[in-house]
XYZ file of C-alpha atoms in Angstrom:
457
model
C -6.968 -29.268 -14.698
C -9.996 -30.013 -12.509
C -9.105 -33.697 -12.258
C -5.540 -32.861 -11.254
C -6.819 -30.467 -8.569
C -9.179 -33.163 -7.258
C -6.326 -35.680 -7.131
C -4.081 -33.183 -5.339
C -6.810 -32.449 -2.780
C -7.348 -36.160 -2.171
C -3.627 -36.768 -1.662
C -3.394 -33.776 0.678
C -6.444 -34.904 2.681
C -5.064 -38.430 3.077
C -1.677 -37.020 4.055
C -3.249 -34.731 6.683
C -5.307 -37.605 8.143
C -2.199 -39.759 8.406
C -0.352 -36.992 10.215
C -3.205 -36.344 12.616
C -3.751 -40.045 13.232
C -0.082 -40.561 13.989
C -0.211 -37.917 16.692
C -3.743 -38.460 18.050
C -2.476 -40.194 21.139
C -0.729 -37.021 22.213
C -2.484 -34.315 24.165
C -2.484 -31.526 21.579
C -1.777 -28.132 23.170
C -3.826 -25.213 21.874
C -0.667 -23.366 20.906
C 3.027 -24.151 20.655
C 5.465 -21.272 21.077
C 9.031 -21.511 19.751
C 11.782 -18.856 20.097
C 12.554 -17.051 16.845
C 16.121 -15.789 16.536
C 17.459 -13.314 13.946
C 20.502 -14.277 11.880
C 21.844 -10.775 11.273
C 25.378 -9.880 10.280
C 27.556 -7.540 12.279
C 27.014 -3.800 11.857
C 28.204 -3.005 8.315
C 28.633 0.765 8.811
C 32.407 0.631 8.281
C 31.954 -0.567 4.673
C 28.376 0.355 3.715
C 28.975 0.340 -0.057
C 30.426 -3.170 0.039
C 27.489 -4.319 2.144
C 25.033 -2.739 -0.306
C 26.705 -4.591 -3.181
C 26.289 -7.919 -1.385
C 22.730 -7.028 -0.429
C 21.762 -6.208 -4.013
C 23.223 -9.400 -5.516
C 21.796 -11.648 -2.784
C 18.374 -9.988 -3.091
C 18.427 -10.337 -6.871
C 19.253 -14.029 -6.527
C 16.325 -14.532 -4.142
C 13.863 -12.616 -6.317
C 14.914 -14.490 -9.468
C 14.352 -17.805 -7.720
C 10.928 -16.814 -6.396
C 9.858 -15.556 -9.816
C 11.425 -18.095 -12.122
C 12.349 -21.142 -10.002
C 14.424 -23.673 -11.948
C 13.976 -21.599 -15.083
C 15.731 -18.647 -13.458
C 18.036 -16.775 -15.831
C 21.686 -17.229 -14.896
C 22.902 -14.244 -12.899
C 26.289 -13.532 -11.419
C 26.185 -13.118 -7.659
C 28.789 -12.919 -4.931
C 28.787 -15.598 -2.278
C 27.825 -13.868 0.940
C 26.755 -15.325 4.299
C 23.017 -15.376 4.953
C 21.715 -12.276 6.653
C 18.400 -10.863 7.754
C 16.650 -14.210 8.281
C 15.182 -15.869 11.355
C 15.644 -19.346 12.800
C 13.770 -21.655 15.150
C 15.114 -24.679 17.071
C 13.637 -28.024 15.993
C 14.460 -31.473 17.360
C 14.238 -34.632 15.236
C 14.914 -38.280 16.011
C 15.137 -40.641 18.979
C 16.863 -39.438 21.073
C 16.133 -35.887 19.862
C 18.805 -33.973 17.929
C 18.323 -30.188 17.950
C 19.219 -27.905 15.011
C 18.452 -24.321 14.011
C 16.134 -24.041 10.988
C 15.535 -20.936 8.901
C 11.846 -20.008 8.741
C 10.830 -19.505 5.112
C 7.256 -18.873 3.950
C 8.563 -18.692 0.375
C 9.491 -22.393 0.268
C 7.808 -25.559 1.440
C 10.186 -28.401 2.344
C 11.676 -29.043 5.798
C 15.226 -30.343 5.402
C 18.565 -30.539 7.174
C 22.109 -31.607 6.273
C 22.139 -35.224 7.403
C 25.489 -36.886 6.869
C 29.044 -36.565 8.094
C 29.963 -36.771 4.400
C 27.870 -33.704 3.535
C 29.431 -31.814 0.610
C 28.862 -28.228 -0.504
C 30.673 -26.982 -3.608
C 31.284 -23.270 -4.249
C 29.619 -22.401 -0.941
C 30.148 -19.294 1.181
C 30.914 -21.186 4.394
C 34.471 -22.423 4.534
C 34.172 -25.956 5.867
C 31.091 -28.104 5.086
C 32.428 -30.709 7.535
C 31.584 -28.290 10.372
C 27.985 -27.702 9.281
C 25.527 -28.809 12.014
C 23.769 -31.976 10.875
C 20.937 -34.274 11.827
C 22.471 -37.744 11.878
C 19.818 -40.428 11.156
C 22.312 -43.143 12.096
C 22.002 -41.962 15.711
C 18.198 -42.182 15.689
C 16.166 -45.314 16.366
C 13.010 -43.862 14.777
C 14.197 -42.820 11.324
C 12.784 -44.501 8.227
C 13.518 -43.842 4.556
C 10.360 -42.839 2.685
C 9.318 -45.737 0.471
C 7.680 -45.688 -2.953
C 4.466 -47.171 -1.630
C 4.014 -44.553 1.078
C 1.133 -42.149 0.192
C 3.496 -39.249 0.889
C 5.642 -40.310 -2.049
C 3.357 -38.963 -4.758
C 3.583 -36.488 -7.586
C 2.398 -33.149 -6.196
C 1.870 -29.546 -7.159
C 5.355 -28.662 -6.026
C 7.453 -26.814 -8.629
C 10.622 -28.533 -7.470
C 9.677 -31.843 -5.808
C 8.221 -34.290 -8.313
C 8.182 -37.692 -6.689
C 6.274 -40.781 -7.660
C 8.023 -44.062 -8.334
C 8.651 -44.872 -11.996
C 10.603 -47.991 -10.959
C 7.514 -49.491 -9.304
C 4.857 -51.236 -11.346
C 1.531 -49.504 -10.792
C -0.122 -52.767 -9.711
C 2.674 -53.911 -7.432
C 1.969 -53.722 -3.716
C 5.340 -55.090 -2.672
C 7.627 -52.490 -4.244
C 10.567 -51.988 -1.888
C 12.246 -49.067 -3.684
C 12.921 -45.839 -1.812
C 11.151 -42.671 -2.890
C 13.294 -40.827 -5.482
C 15.765 -38.182 -4.377
C 14.864 -34.499 -4.436
C 16.738 -31.466 -5.748
C 15.654 -28.081 -4.419
C 16.695 -24.821 -6.094
C 17.307 -21.705 -3.958
C 18.429 -18.743 -6.051
C 21.768 -19.767 -7.542
C 22.155 -22.610 -5.030
C 20.709 -26.107 -4.840
C 20.212 -28.883 -2.276
C 19.901 -32.631 -3.001
C 18.969 -35.576 -0.800
C 16.231 -38.044 0.117
C 13.183 -38.012 2.351
C 12.900 -39.564 5.813
C 9.981 -40.179 8.141
C 11.041 -39.053 11.609
C 9.782 -37.942 14.993
C 9.565 -34.169 15.369
C 9.669 -33.074 19.007
C 8.032 -29.767 19.948
C 7.141 -28.296 23.354
C 4.359 -30.515 24.699
C 3.925 -32.494 21.484
C 5.626 -35.085 19.265
C 4.729 -35.517 15.588
C 5.415 -39.063 14.399
C 6.339 -39.891 10.803
C 7.061 -36.269 9.961
C 8.413 -35.902 6.417
C 11.870 -34.305 6.576
C 14.463 -33.934 3.855
C 17.875 -35.479 4.471
C 20.213 -33.282 2.414
C 23.479 -34.927 1.423
C 24.964 -32.380 -0.996
C 24.608 -28.745 -1.991
C 25.994 -26.251 -4.482
C 26.591 -22.495 -4.208
C 24.731 -22.159 -0.924
C 25.096 -19.016 1.196
C 23.866 -20.467 4.483
C 24.820 -23.474 6.570
C 21.449 -23.524 8.363
C 18.800 -26.170 7.878
C 15.529 -24.867 6.449
C 11.889 -25.099 7.524
C 9.501 -24.373 4.659
C 6.214 -22.780 5.751
C 4.666 -22.521 2.263
C 1.330 -23.756 0.938
C 1.949 -27.406 0.013
C 1.623 -30.602 2.028
C 5.402 -30.793 2.530
C 5.562 -27.660 4.736
C 5.823 -27.658 8.510
C 2.404 -26.097 9.319
C 0.593 -28.292 6.764
C 2.180 -31.478 8.120
C 1.337 -30.478 11.678
C -2.268 -29.688 10.809
C -2.239 -26.298 12.564
C -5.004 -23.837 11.762
C -2.706 -20.821 11.869
C 0.802 -19.724 12.683
C 2.162 -16.347 13.678
C 5.393 -14.520 14.389
C 6.628 -11.168 15.644
C 9.962 -10.045 14.191
C 12.454 -7.891 16.080
C 13.967 -4.771 14.565
C 16.911 -5.233 12.204
C 19.943 -3.384 13.517
C 22.615 -5.564 11.887
C 24.516 -5.690 15.143
C 25.581 -8.364 17.609
C 22.320 -8.523 19.574
C 20.457 -11.785 19.445
C 17.116 -10.991 21.083
C 14.560 -13.680 20.332
C 11.114 -13.129 18.937
C 8.557 -15.911 18.894
C 6.827 -18.236 16.458
C 3.367 -19.481 17.451
C 1.802 -22.660 16.028
C -1.917 -22.555 16.771
C -4.506 -25.376 16.681
C -7.362 -23.261 18.080
C -10.396 -21.813 16.299
C -10.464 -18.591 18.264
C -9.888 -15.255 16.554
C -6.858 -13.257 17.661
C -7.900 -9.915 19.092
C -6.827 -6.623 17.565
C -5.823 -7.887 14.112
C -6.611 -6.411 10.734
C -6.987 -8.924 7.918
C -6.041 -9.237 4.272
C -7.323 -12.155 2.196
C -5.083 -14.784 0.628
C -5.795 -15.118 -3.063
C -6.014 -18.301 -5.084
C -2.549 -19.219 -6.283
C -1.777 -19.151 -10.004
C -1.017 -22.640 -11.370
C 2.758 -22.198 -11.602
C 3.230 -20.702 -8.110
C 1.337 -22.885 -5.634
C 3.814 -22.486 -2.753
C 3.429 -18.755 -2.059
C 0.997 -16.680 0.013
C -0.614 -14.203 -2.401
C -2.293 -11.178 -0.804
C -5.288 -9.231 -2.060
C -3.874 -5.710 -2.575
C -5.901 -2.964 -4.268
C -3.291 -0.154 -4.182
C -0.281 1.353 -2.401
C 0.607 4.747 -0.938
C 3.795 6.656 -0.179
C 2.926 8.936 2.704
C -0.491 10.364 1.814
C -0.020 9.951 -1.950
C -2.052 7.207 -3.618
C 0.146 5.535 -6.242
C -2.605 4.074 -8.463
C -0.705 0.885 -9.305
C -2.330 -0.820 -12.332
C -4.429 -3.756 -11.193
C -2.671 -6.266 -13.458
C 0.422 -5.995 -11.248
C -1.508 -6.467 -7.992
C -3.617 -9.515 -8.858
C -2.151 -12.721 -10.335
C -3.548 -13.588 -13.742
C -4.227 -16.959 -15.326
C -0.800 -16.662 -17.002
C 0.823 -16.555 -13.505
C 1.968 -12.948 -13.979
C 1.378 -10.339 -11.314
C 0.319 -10.413 -7.676
C 1.786 -9.616 -4.256
C 3.323 -12.287 -2.018
C 4.595 -12.126 1.549
C 7.914 -13.893 2.195
C 9.686 -14.313 5.541
C 12.837 -15.563 3.803
C 13.425 -12.374 1.761
C 15.022 -9.552 3.722
C 13.801 -6.455 1.879
C 11.740 -7.446 -1.126
C 11.194 -6.916 -4.830
C 9.038 -4.837 -7.193
C 8.702 -5.414 -10.926
C 10.180 -2.524 -12.915
C 6.951 -0.624 -13.793
C 5.812 -0.734 -10.144
C 9.321 0.096 -8.938
C 9.362 3.238 -11.105
C 5.996 4.415 -9.762
C 7.097 3.866 -6.141
C 10.598 5.372 -6.443
C 9.441 8.377 -8.489
C 7.075 9.351 -5.709
C 9.706 8.545 -3.066
C 12.166 10.876 -4.812
C 9.591 13.684 -4.826
C 8.907 13.362 -1.121
C 12.632 13.127 -0.235
C 13.817 15.874 -2.594
C 15.345 17.920 0.246
C 18.073 15.268 0.668
C 21.065 15.003 -1.663
C 21.188 11.927 -3.894
C 24.317 9.773 -3.552
C 25.086 8.809 -7.135
C 28.276 7.075 -5.951
C 26.304 4.703 -3.718
C 23.807 4.049 -6.515
C 26.573 3.268 -9.014
C 28.451 1.014 -6.589
C 25.448 -0.916 -5.286
C 22.986 -0.916 -8.167
C 20.293 0.239 -5.724
C 18.289 3.428 -6.209
C 17.551 5.930 -4.872
C 20.393 6.466 -2.372
C 20.913 9.620 -0.314
C 23.689 11.397 1.545
C 22.212 12.667 4.813
C 25.268 14.679 5.917
C 24.195 17.814 7.785
C 20.710 16.550 8.654
C 20.101 16.007 12.350
C 16.938 14.056 11.686
C 15.717 12.059 8.696
C 12.079 11.781 7.640
C 11.168 8.909 5.346
C 7.478 8.620 4.407
C 5.461 5.535 5.276
C 4.865 2.820 2.689
C 1.246 1.686 2.911
C -0.357 -1.434 1.438
C -4.116 -1.057 0.954
C -5.705 -4.511 1.023
C -8.980 -5.630 -0.479
C -11.458 -5.656 2.374
C -10.307 -2.281 3.694
C -7.299 -3.076 5.915
C -4.076 -1.062 5.584
C -0.583 -2.216 6.541
C 1.595 0.778 7.410
C 5.314 0.147 6.940
C 7.366 2.900 8.637
C 10.156 4.422 6.558
C 12.906 2.818 8.610
C 11.372 -0.605 7.913
C 11.740 -0.394 4.148
C 14.675 2.040 3.792
C 18.207 1.033 4.832
C 20.068 3.802 6.677
C 23.693 3.748 7.847
C 23.653 6.490 10.497
C 27.417 6.555 11.054
C 28.051 6.993 7.327
C 25.126 9.426 6.791
C 24.003 7.198 3.941
C 20.723 5.527 3.067
C 19.281 3.521 0.166
C 15.994 2.026 -0.969
C 17.059 -1.647 -0.868
C 14.120 -3.186 -2.730
C 15.388 -4.796 -5.938
C 13.849 -4.761 -9.394
C 14.399 -6.079 -12.907
C 17.296 -4.995 -15.076
C 16.476 -1.913 -17.206
C 17.597 -3.984 -20.207
C 14.850 -6.563 -19.590
C 12.742 -6.669 -22.742
C 9.664 -7.989 -20.932
C 7.315 -5.242 -19.781
C 5.410 -7.752 -17.642
C 7.624 -10.499 -16.215
C 6.402 -13.929 -15.017
C 5.723 -14.536 -11.338
C 4.763 -12.127 -8.546
C 5.147 -8.403 -9.255
C 5.737 -7.459 -5.604
C 7.448 -9.445 -2.837
C 6.910 -8.111 0.673
C 10.051 -9.096 2.604
C 10.553 -9.680 6.315
C 12.143 -6.272 6.919
C 8.792 -4.677 6.072
C 7.134 -6.949 8.641
C 9.335 -5.833 11.561
C 7.463 -4.820 14.712
C 4.250 -6.329 13.410
C 2.451 -9.325 14.840
C 1.801 -11.320 11.650
C -0.615 -14.252 11.559
C -1.108 -16.705 8.689
C -4.685 -17.887 9.208
C -4.678 -21.079 7.141
C -8.210 -22.142 7.995
C -9.785 -18.842 6.936
C -7.324 -18.117 4.110
C -6.180 -14.700 5.325
C -3.270 -12.736 6.790
C -3.785 -11.004 10.118
C -1.519 -8.236 11.388
C -1.155 -5.448 13.936
C 1.674 -3.081 14.810
C 3.407 -3.850 18.101
C 6.857 -3.855 19.639
C 8.300 -7.337 19.266
């Protein structure tokens, strides 16, 4: 294992040097700020139960992928347009072609549909021919990644295993292209090949940026391109060599507003004022993409939940731990943790009437009927991090309320009650982007920590 880790570090170091060398002639700005736009659906208050059904199945698909990857058990899920995510504009090629990319800290490859013959079978969007694409045929700077390029190497990625079996290990003149990739996202998948291209950002151009050229997909719910911000050398921040990145997410109202937040890519060493910090933990061997947080316990309101430590810290068997994921709207808790959290939530919200109809229709629990209540009080959800920092998530940032229908549900998903495993593989808690709303959130890559503060975004 040690030799593999050493090899991975060497490959990553060489890759980073190549990226920095390719852009050294540019004047590197201290920070690059990019608008961050929500991709919300229209207000679902007219059919809240139908929306909750879609939300539950889409969330379950996401959580199964994050926990199990390609080995995810087959689950039935409705095809529903992407909601609750955030996109940034990125421009690739010469001349530049601009597309919107979903920001996803739970994945690690930057890719875009890249052909007029792009196909998507069993997908939620009606016409794949109308999907925005990056067209490499219109760029004078694109280059297919070759087998002999250092970036075409077997890595720690759970879903991108490259290397060139068709090239003799001693051959220096191998002209084969790097093998195609297949990326799994929940029940969907993307396939294509890697390009080296120019990435144009405000005040800076990254040459020979590794970008996926996706030619086909299956059962996808979104027509957006995707920018992985995870912890491998394929991700956008790792390729750029930034020391940290940060974002501030606007409130989720599921309406027609499109107010932009901001994503900040930061090359500076300075510490951001006013932040509290939580450490990133060492990733377990099977989950090297994610950002694991050091959490010592959780609270509902003033009540300490006393979550068993095995669920909060990843073990050598890759079970347990808490990750933060910008691509997951609400989040996930493994069943034992879910029961502890919801039992206390039910106690503190006992004055409201449970909506068993909404629970039966959606599969979410608990749900409440707020008819007759002029105001609703939902206790805070608090993450207590190792090191002493607390992240306070207001009730409206982890509980979904439909005011016009006087209905609300706890939208965090969990395992099926029929699951025979008391302790499932993968992270036990996934902190979704809804819980991060109205927080300035900084991923300090150099110092291996998450910084945050409450503020209006």
